[in-house]
PDB file of C-alpha atoms in Angstrom:
ATOM      1  CA  MET A  73     116.071 148.371  98.512  1.00  0.00           C
ATOM      2  CA  SER A  74     119.172 148.027  97.681  1.00  0.00           C
ATOM      3  CA  GLY A  75     119.198 146.480  93.927  1.00  0.00           C
ATOM      4  CA  ARG A  76     115.452 145.574  93.785  1.00  0.00           C
ATOM      5  CA  GLU A  77     112.197 146.888  92.567  1.00  0.00           C
ATOM      6  CA  ALA A  78     109.644 147.611  93.983  1.00  0.00           C
ATOM      7  CA  GLY A  79     106.811 145.589  95.244  1.00  0.00           C
ATOM      8  CA  GLY A  80     105.934 142.286  95.092  1.00  0.00           C
ATOM      9  CA  SER A  81     106.812 140.446  98.736  1.00  0.00           C
ATOM     10  CA  ARG A  82     109.406 140.484 100.522  1.00  0.00           C
ATOM     11  CA  PHE A  83     110.030 136.576 101.441  1.00  0.00           C
ATOM     12  CA  LEU A  84     110.501 136.402  97.333  1.00  0.00           C
ATOM     13  CA  TYR A  85     113.742 138.522  97.855  1.00  0.00           C
ATOM     14  CA  GLU A  86     115.043 137.855 101.736  1.00  0.00           C
ATOM     15  CA  PRO A  87     115.446 134.087 102.711  1.00  0.00           C
ATOM     16  CA  PHE A  88     114.458 133.139 106.129  1.00  0.00           C
ATOM     17  CA  GLU A  89     116.705 132.367 108.684  1.00  0.00           C
ATOM     18  CA  SER A  90     115.736 131.596 112.248  1.00  0.00           C
ATOM     19  CA  SER A  91     119.326 132.316 113.296  1.00  0.00           C
ATOM     20  CA  ARG A  92     118.130 136.630 112.314  1.00  0.00           C
ATOM     21  CA  ARG A  93     116.229 136.581 115.454  1.00  0.00           C
ATOM     22  CA  PRO A  94     117.230 134.486 118.601  1.00  0.00           C
ATOM     23  CA  CYS A  95     114.936 132.003 120.008  1.00  0.00           C
ATOM     24  CA  GLU A  96     114.924 130.120 123.231  1.00  0.00           C
ATOM     25  CA  PRO A  97     116.700 126.799 123.260  1.00  0.00           C
ATOM     26  CA  ASP A  98     113.013 125.561 124.618  1.00  0.00           C
ATOM     27  CA  LEU A  99     110.900 127.327 122.591  1.00  0.00           C
ATOM     28  CA  LYS A 100     112.854 125.411 119.957  1.00  0.00           C
ATOM     29  CA  LEU A 101     112.944 122.160 121.455  1.00  0.00           C
ATOM     30  CA  ALA A 102     109.771 122.488 122.388  1.00  0.00           C
ATOM     31  CA  ALA A 103     108.830 123.772 118.925  1.00  0.00           C
ATOM     32  CA  TYR A 104     110.559 120.012 117.289  1.00  0.00           C
ATOM     33  CA  GLU A 105     108.602 117.510 120.230  1.00  0.00           C
ATOM     34  CA  ARG A 106     105.019 119.043 118.566  1.00  0.00           C
ATOM     35  CA  ILE A 107     106.314 118.716 115.188  1.00  0.00           C
ATOM     36  CA  MET A 108     107.829 115.192 115.419  1.00  0.00           C
ATOM     37  CA  ALA A 109     104.590 114.091 117.655  1.00  0.00           C
ATOM     38  CA  GLU A 110     102.085 115.128 114.897  1.00  0.00           C
ATOM     39  CA  ARG A 111     104.990 113.001 112.273  1.00  0.00           C
ATOM     40  CA  TRP A 112     104.469 110.574 114.705  1.00  0.00           C
ATOM     41  CA  THR A 113     100.357 110.390 114.493  1.00  0.00           C
ATOM     42  CA  ALA A 114     100.418 110.811 110.962  1.00  0.00           C
ATOM     43  CA  LEU A 115     102.353 107.358 110.399  1.00  0.00           C
ATOM     44  CA  GLU A 116     100.312 106.278 112.918  1.00  0.00           C
ATOM     45  CA  TYR A 117      97.195 107.078 110.513  1.00  0.00           C
ATOM     46  CA  ARG A 118      98.899 106.224 107.701  1.00  0.00           C
ATOM     47  CA  LEU A 119     100.108 102.371 109.359  1.00  0.00           C
ATOM     48  CA  LYS A 120      96.677 101.568 110.163  1.00  0.00           C
ATOM     49  CA  VAL A 121      95.026 102.670 106.690  1.00  0.00           C
ATOM     50  CA  LEU A 122      97.762 100.078 104.594  1.00  0.00           C
ATOM     51  CA  GLU A 123      97.600  97.441 107.487  1.00  0.00           C
ATOM     52  CA  THR A 124      93.188  97.717 107.185  1.00  0.00           C
ATOM     53  CA  VAL A 125      94.257  97.818 102.923  1.00  0.00           C
ATOM     54  CA  LEU A 126      96.557  94.211 103.331  1.00  0.00           C
ATOM     55  CA  GLN A 127      93.960  92.676 105.776  1.00  0.00           C
ATOM     56  CA  ARG A 128      91.359  93.401 102.880  1.00  0.00           C
ATOM     57  CA  LEU A 129      93.900  91.805 100.256  1.00  0.00           C
ATOM     58  CA  GLU A 130      94.119  88.802 102.479  1.00  0.00           C
ATOM     59  CA  ARG A 131      90.607  88.534 102.543  1.00  0.00           C
ATOM     60  CA  ARG A 132      90.406  88.201  98.907  1.00  0.00           C
ATOM     61  CA  MET A 133      93.670  86.100  98.469  1.00  0.00           C
ATOM     62  CA  TRP A 134      91.842  83.780 100.644  1.00  0.00           C
ATOM     63  CA  LEU A 135      88.583  83.809  99.013  1.00  0.00           C
ATOM     64  CA  THR A 136      90.368  83.314  95.182  1.00  0.00           C
ATOM     65  CA  ILE A 137      92.061  80.387  97.028  1.00  0.00           C
ATOM     66  CA  VAL A 138      89.209  78.939  98.244  1.00  0.00           C
ATOM     67  CA  GLY A 139      87.275  79.651  94.767  1.00  0.00           C
ATOM     68  CA  VAL A 140      89.541  77.973  92.915  1.00  0.00           C
ATOM     69  CA  ALA A 141      90.035  74.637  95.795  1.00  0.00           C
ATOM     70  CA  GLY A 142      85.686  74.462  95.221  1.00  0.00           C
ATOM     71  CA  VAL A 143      86.468  74.190  91.354  1.00  0.00           C
ATOM     72  CA  VAL A 144      88.770  72.087  91.873  1.00  0.00           C
ATOM     73  CA  LEU A 145      86.945  69.954  93.615  1.00  0.00           C
ATOM     74  CA  SER A 146      83.436  70.122  91.738  1.00  0.00           C
ATOM     75  CA  GLU A 147      85.316  69.323  88.901  1.00  0.00           C
ATOM     76  CA  ALA A 148      86.615  65.709  90.573  1.00  0.00           C
ATOM     77  CA  ALA A 149      83.461  64.674  91.788  1.00  0.00           C
ATOM     78  CA  ALA A 150      81.911  65.556  88.355  1.00  0.00           C
ATOM     79  CA  SER A 151      84.551  63.185  86.673  1.00  0.00           C
ATOM     80  CA  LEU A 152      83.709  61.127  89.725  1.00  0.00           C
ATOM     81  CA  LEU A 153      80.162  61.084  88.704  1.00  0.00           C
ATOM     82  CA  MET A 154      80.842  60.139  84.898  1.00  0.00           C
ATOM     83  CA  LEU A 155      82.924  57.362  85.442  1.00  0.00           C
ATOM     84  CA  PRO A 156      81.265  54.166  83.231  1.00  0.00           C
ATOM     85  CA  ARG A 157      79.413  51.936  86.092  1.00  0.00           C
ATOM     86  CA  PRO A 158      80.336  48.322  85.922  1.00  0.00           C
TER      87      PRO A 158
END
């Protein structure tokens, strides 16, 4: 404990260095592969959520388009019915 006050966590003062304790390369590779597998799983989950949101948005847009087309057609039909008959 040179030059620091007693108490507190040692992690506040000593940075974590993986090179301090030698580790087998196979263990590092296995840990990296597990991390990448978890990241890939999380990415797939986010992509599924995004795809669901896009499908909902597409459904709403088509509903809006069909609704606008229905209003335009009903206005056209109403104007045709209001034409004076000879």
